[in-house]
Coordinates of C-alpha atoms (C1' of nucleotides) in Angstrom, one line a residue:
Chain B
M102 CA 1.7 42.3 29.7
N103 CA -1.9 41.1 30.0
I104 CA -2.9 37.5 29.3
G105 CA -4.3 38.3 25.9
N106 CA -1.2 40.0 24.7
R107 CA 1.1 37.5 26.0
K108 CA -0.9 34.7 24.2
S109 CA -0.9 36.4 21.0
S110 CA 2.8 37.3 21.1
I111 CA 3.4 33.7 21.8
T112 CA 1.3 32.7 18.9
K113 CA 3.0 35.0 16.6
S114 CA 6.5 34.2 17.7
L115 CA 6.0 30.4 17.5
L116 CA 4.3 30.4 14.1
H117 CA 6.9 32.7 12.7
W118 CA 9.7 30.6 14.0
Y119 CA 8.1 27.5 12.6
K120 CA 7.6 29.1 9.2
Q121 CA 11.2 29.8 8.8
K122 CA 12.8 26.9 10.7
A123 CA 10.4 23.9 10.2
R124 CA 12.2 20.8 9.1
P125 CA 11.0 19.5 5.7
L126 CA 9.5 16.3 7.0
P127 CA 7.7 14.2 4.3
W128 CA 4.5 14.0 6.1
R129 CA 4.2 17.7 6.2
K130 CA 3.9 17.7 2.5
T131 CA 0.8 15.7 2.3
R132 CA -2.7 15.6 3.7
N133 CA -3.4 12.2 2.4
P134 CA -5.2 10.3 5.2
Y135 CA -3.2 7.1 4.7
R136 CA 0.1 8.8 4.6
I137 CA -0.7 10.9 7.7
L138 CA -1.9 7.9 9.6
V139 CA 1.2 5.9 8.8
S140 CA 3.5 8.6 9.9
E141 CA 1.6 9.2 13.1
V142 CA 1.6 5.5 14.1
M143 CA 5.1 5.3 13.3
L144 CA 5.9 8.4 15.4
Q145 CA 4.2 6.9 18.5
Q146 CA 7.2 6.7 21.0
T147 CA 9.6 6.9 18.2
Q148 CA 12.0 9.6 17.1
V149 CA 11.7 11.5 13.9
S150 CA 15.1 10.4 12.8
R151 CA 14.0 6.7 12.9
V152 CA 10.8 7.3 11.2
L153 CA 12.5 9.2 8.4
Q154 CA 14.5 6.0 7.6
K155 CA 11.5 3.8 7.4
Y156 CA 8.6 5.8 6.2
P157 CA 9.4 6.1 2.5
E158 CA 10.1 2.4 2.0
F159 CA 6.9 1.4 4.0
L160 CA 4.9 3.7 1.6
R161 CA 6.6 2.2 -1.5
L162 CA 5.6 -1.3 -0.5
F163 CA 2.2 -0.3 0.8
P164 CA 1.1 2.9 -0.9
N165 CA -2.4 2.9 0.3
F166 CA -5.1 1.4 2.4
S167 CA -6.0 -1.2 -0.1
S168 CA -2.4 -2.5 -0.6
L169 CA -1.8 -2.7 3.2
A170 CA -5.1 -4.4 3.8
H171 CA -4.4 -7.1 1.1
A172 CA -0.6 -7.6 2.1
R173 CA 0.7 -10.5 4.0
T174 CA 1.0 -9.6 7.6
A175 CA 4.5 -11.2 7.6
D176 CA 5.5 -8.6 5.0
V177 CA 4.0 -5.8 7.0
I178 CA 5.9 -7.0 10.1
R179 CA 9.0 -7.3 8.0
A180 CA 8.7 -3.6 6.8
W181 CA 8.4 -2.6 10.3
S182 CA 11.8 -3.9 11.1
G183 CA 13.9 -1.3 13.2
M184 CA 10.8 0.5 14.4
G185 CA 10.0 -1.3 17.5
Y186 CA 6.6 -1.9 19.2
N187 CA 5.8 -4.3 16.4
N188 CA 2.1 -4.4 17.5
R189 CA 1.7 -1.2 15.7
A190 CA 2.3 -2.8 12.4
V191 CA -0.4 -5.4 13.0
R192 CA -2.9 -2.8 14.3
L193 CA -2.1 -0.5 11.4
Q194 CA -3.0 -3.4 8.9
Q195 CA -6.2 -4.1 11.0
V196 CA -7.2 -0.5 10.5
A197 CA -6.7 -0.9 6.7
K198 CA -8.7 -4.0 6.7
E199 CA -11.5 -2.5 8.8
I200 CA -12.0 0.5 6.8
M201 CA -11.7 -1.5 3.5
N202 CA -14.5 -3.7 4.7
D203 CA -16.7 -1.2 6.6
N204 CA -16.1 2.2 5.1
N205 CA -15.3 1.9 1.4
G206 CA -11.6 2.4 2.1
R207 CA -12.0 5.7 3.5
L208 CA -10.5 6.8 6.7
P209 CA -13.2 8.4 9.0
S210 CA -12.5 12.1 9.8
D211 CA -14.6 12.1 13.1
I212 CA -12.2 11.9 16.1
H213 CA -14.5 9.7 18.2
I214 CA -14.8 7.1 15.3
L215 CA -11.1 7.3 14.5
Q216 CA -10.4 6.5 18.2
K217 CA -12.3 3.2 18.0
L218 CA -9.9 1.9 15.5
P219 CA -7.1 -0.3 16.7
G220 CA -3.9 1.4 17.7
I221 CA -5.5 4.8 17.4
G222 CA -5.7 6.6 20.7
R223 CA -6.6 10.1 21.6
Y224 CA -3.4 11.7 20.3
T225 CA -3.4 9.9 17.0
A226 CA -7.1 10.5 16.4
H227 CA -6.6 14.2 16.9
A228 CA -3.5 14.3 14.9
V229 CA -5.1 12.7 11.9
A230 CA -8.2 15.0 12.2
C231 CA -5.9 18.0 12.3
F232 CA -3.0 17.1 9.9
S233 CA -5.0 15.2 7.4
F234 CA -8.6 16.7 7.5
E235 CA -7.3 20.1 8.8
Q236 CA -9.8 20.3 11.6
Q237 CA -9.2 23.0 14.2
T238 CA -8.4 20.7 17.1
A239 CA -5.6 20.4 19.6
V240 CA -3.2 17.6 20.1
V241 CA -1.5 16.6 23.2
D242 CA 1.7 14.5 23.1
T243 CA 4.8 14.5 25.2
N244 CA 6.1 17.6 23.5
V245 CA 2.9 19.6 23.9
R246 CA 2.4 18.5 27.4
R247 CA 5.9 19.6 28.3
I248 CA 5.9 23.0 26.6
L249 CA 2.5 24.0 28.0
A250 CA 3.7 23.1 31.5
R251 CA 6.7 25.3 31.1
L252 CA 4.9 28.1 29.4
F253 CA 1.8 28.2 31.4
P254 CA 2.7 26.5 34.7
N255 CA -0.2 27.7 36.8
R256 CA -2.9 26.7 34.4
A257 CA -1.1 23.5 33.6
R258 CA -1.5 22.5 37.3
S259 CA -5.1 23.4 37.6
M260 CA -6.5 22.6 34.2
D261 CA -6.9 19.4 32.2
E262 CA -4.2 19.3 29.6
W263 CA -6.5 18.7 26.7
E264 CA -8.6 21.8 27.8
L265 CA -5.4 23.9 28.1
A266 CA -4.2 22.9 24.7
E267 CA -7.5 23.7 23.2
S268 CA -7.6 27.1 25.1
V269 CA -4.3 28.3 23.4
L270 CA -5.2 27.0 20.0
P271 CA -4.9 29.9 17.6
K272 CA -8.0 30.5 15.3
R273 CA -7.6 28.7 11.9
K274 CA -4.0 27.9 12.6
A275 CA -4.4 24.6 14.3
Y276 CA -2.1 22.7 11.8
E277 CA 0.8 25.1 12.0
W278 CA 0.5 25.6 15.8
N279 CA 0.4 21.9 16.6
Q280 CA 3.3 21.1 14.2
A281 CA 5.3 24.1 15.7
L282 CA 4.7 23.0 19.2
M283 CA 5.9 19.5 18.5
E284 CA 8.9 20.8 16.4
L285 CA 10.0 23.1 19.3
G286 CA 9.5 20.2 21.8
S287 CA 11.6 17.8 19.8
T288 CA 14.4 20.3 18.9
F289 CA 14.7 23.1 21.5
C290 CA 12.4 22.6 24.5
T291 CA 13.6 19.1 25.0
A292 CA 13.0 17.3 28.4
A293 CA 16.5 17.1 29.8
H294 CA 18.4 19.9 28.2
P295 CA 16.3 22.6 26.8
R296 CA 18.2 25.2 24.8
C297 CA 16.4 28.2 26.1
V298 CA 19.2 30.5 24.6
D299 CA 17.9 29.8 21.0
C300 CA 14.2 29.4 21.9
P301 CA 11.8 31.7 20.0
L302 CA 9.6 31.9 23.2
K303 CA 12.2 32.6 25.8
Q304 CA 11.0 36.1 26.5
Y305 CA 7.5 34.8 27.3
C306 CA 8.5 31.7 29.2
P307 CA 8.6 31.7 33.1
S308 CA 10.6 28.6 33.0
A309 CA 13.3 29.9 30.6
F310 CA 16.8 29.1 32.1
Q311 CA 15.1 27.7 35.1
I312 CA 15.1 24.0 34.1
R313 CA 17.3 22.0 36.3
K314 CA 19.4 19.4 34.7
P315 CA 18.3 16.3 36.5
K316 CA 21.2 14.7 38.6
K317 CA 22.3 11.5 37.3
S318 CA 21.3 8.9 39.7
Y319 CA 24.3 6.8 40.7
K320 CA 22.2 4.2 42.5
R321 CA 23.4 0.7 41.2
K322 CA 20.6 -1.2 40.0
N323 CA 20.6 -5.0 40.4
H324 CA 23.3 -6.2 38.2
R325 CA 21.2 -9.3 37.2
A326 CA 17.9 -7.5 36.9
M327 CA 15.2 -9.5 35.3
I328 CA 15.1 -9.1 31.5
P329 CA 11.7 -8.0 30.4
N330 CA 9.6 -10.3 28.2
R331 CA 9.6 -7.7 25.5
I332 CA 13.4 -8.3 24.9
Y333 CA 12.7 -11.8 24.1
R334 CA 9.6 -11.1 22.0
G335 CA 11.7 -8.6 20.0
R336 CA 14.4 -11.3 19.5
I337 CA 11.8 -13.8 18.4
V338 CA 10.1 -11.5 15.8
A339 CA 13.6 -10.4 14.6
L340 CA 14.7 -13.9 13.9
L341 CA 11.4 -14.9 12.2
R342 CA 11.7 -11.9 10.0
T343 CA 14.9 -13.3 8.5
M344 CA 13.2 -16.6 7.5
S345 CA 11.6 -17.1 4.1
R346 CA 7.8 -17.1 3.8
R347 CA 7.2 -20.9 4.0
Q348 CA 9.8 -21.6 6.6
S349 CA 9.0 -22.1 10.2
I350 CA 11.1 -23.0 13.2
E351 CA 10.4 -25.6 15.9
S352 CA 9.7 -23.9 19.2
N353 CA 12.5 -25.6 21.3
R354 CA 15.0 -24.8 18.7
L355 CA 13.6 -21.1 18.7
L356 CA 14.0 -20.9 22.4
H357 CA 17.7 -22.0 22.2
M358 CA 18.2 -19.4 19.5
I359 CA 16.8 -16.5 21.4
R360 CA 17.8 -17.5 25.0
P361 CA 20.7 -20.0 24.8
E362 CA 21.1 -20.1 28.6
A363 CA 17.5 -21.3 29.0
R364 CA 17.0 -24.3 31.2
G365 CA 14.1 -26.8 31.3
Q366 CA 12.0 -24.7 33.7
N367 CA 11.8 -22.0 31.0
Q368 CA 9.5 -24.1 29.0
K369 CA 6.4 -22.9 30.7
W370 CA 7.6 -19.2 30.4
F371 CA 8.5 -19.6 26.8
S372 CA 5.0 -21.0 25.9
L373 CA 3.5 -18.0 27.6
V374 CA 5.6 -15.7 25.5
L375 CA 4.7 -17.4 22.3
T376 CA 0.9 -17.4 23.3
G377 CA 1.3 -13.7 23.9
L378 CA 2.8 -13.1 20.5
Q379 CA 0.1 -15.2 18.9
R380 CA -2.6 -13.3 20.6
D381 CA -1.0 -10.0 19.4
G382 CA -1.0 -11.4 15.8
L383 CA 2.8 -11.3 15.5
I384 CA 3.4 -15.0 15.1
Q385 CA 1.7 -18.1 13.9
I386 CA 1.9 -21.4 15.8
H387 CA 1.4 -24.6 13.8
S388 CA 1.3 -27.9 15.8
Q389 CA 2.4 -31.1 14.2
K390 CA 3.3 -34.4 15.9
A391 CA 3.4 -32.9 19.4
K392 CA 5.7 -30.2 18.3
N393 CA 5.1 -26.5 17.7
F394 CA 6.4 -24.7 14.7
I395 CA 6.6 -20.9 14.7
S396 CA 6.5 -18.5 11.9
L397 CA 5.3 -15.0 11.1
P398 CA 1.7 -14.9 10.3
K399 CA 0.8 -15.7 6.8
Chain I
dG62 C1' -3.6 4.0 37.4
dA63 C1' 0.3 0.9 36.8
dT64 C1' 2.3 -2.1 33.5
dA65 C1' 3.5 -4.1 29.1
dC66 C1' 5.1 -3.1 24.7
dG67 C1' 11.0 -2.5 20.8
dT68 C1' 14.6 -0.4 19.1
dG69 C1' 18.8 2.0 18.5
dG70 C1' 21.3 6.1 19.7
dG71 C1' 23.0 9.2 23.3
dT72 C1' 25.7 9.9 27.6
Chain L
dT295 C1' 29.0 -0.5 31.1
dA296 C1' 24.5 0.7 32.3
dC297 C1' 20.9 3.5 31.9
dC298 C1' 17.9 7.0 29.8
dC299 C1' 15.0 8.4 26.2
dA300 C1' 11.6 9.0 22.2
dA301 C1' 5.1 12.5 17.9
dG302 C1' 1.4 6.6 22.7
dT303 C1' -2.0 2.6 23.1
dA304 C1' -4.3 -1.1 25.3
dT305 C1' -5.3 -3.7 29.3

DNA sequence: GATACGTGGGT
DNA sequence: TACCCAAGTAT
């Protein structure tokens, strides 16, 4: 089978499979730029199952760019509860504010302009262009990267991954193709345990049934490994979420709440953590009588 | 290019 | 229990 035939067979098989088996995900039923953007930001490093739980309520609370732009940041951060990477909530609201101010509340459709917006990188810019504005452009996420590496191992090694993704994009079918690749990657062609038996592309895939299950490493890691700051950042934001709008908490008390074993030498560490959260727009620090009071941003 | 950045479920 | 992982982005 020559290259062209193989490619068209792959295209046909995957699109046919997707048409029949695609999950009915809510962001596939809309082309609304706001709704697509919210879904794509939520899906950054986050499983579909988790986004499905949070997406509808977020849209109910903030149905469009205007409502998100004018909302209290504290409420946006609260609505992000359970999603992780809380920076995304702040940046998403920043996008809303920027386009309300600078672009008449319209999300740009140009990929390079999209990519200048906070929290929108190369993947998300292309995803919005394709899934909302139906542009014929490729997306490369962890699923697409993995599938192309398995399906086209030689080209994947020698070619830039974005060029490769563009080169296999079927004419006028970018939306379905991109969705299908990600659907396959997150359901069958998974990283650790690909289910090649059921894969619609198994007869075209040189990696089919070749994926070695990675040996579990038994190396003991340091039992008392250092806990990364993001764990404490998460605890802080989680605690602040539970407080009412006008409430705040004194920083020493907050430290005790999120790190009870903390000693005096943790003071400097803690102030750095708080400064970081403040810089990220995730908390507000109000100083009064030589004490610092912490809350979510107003 | 390495590192930081959450969260909850799976094994 | 301890570790891995998941539709990335910013520095």
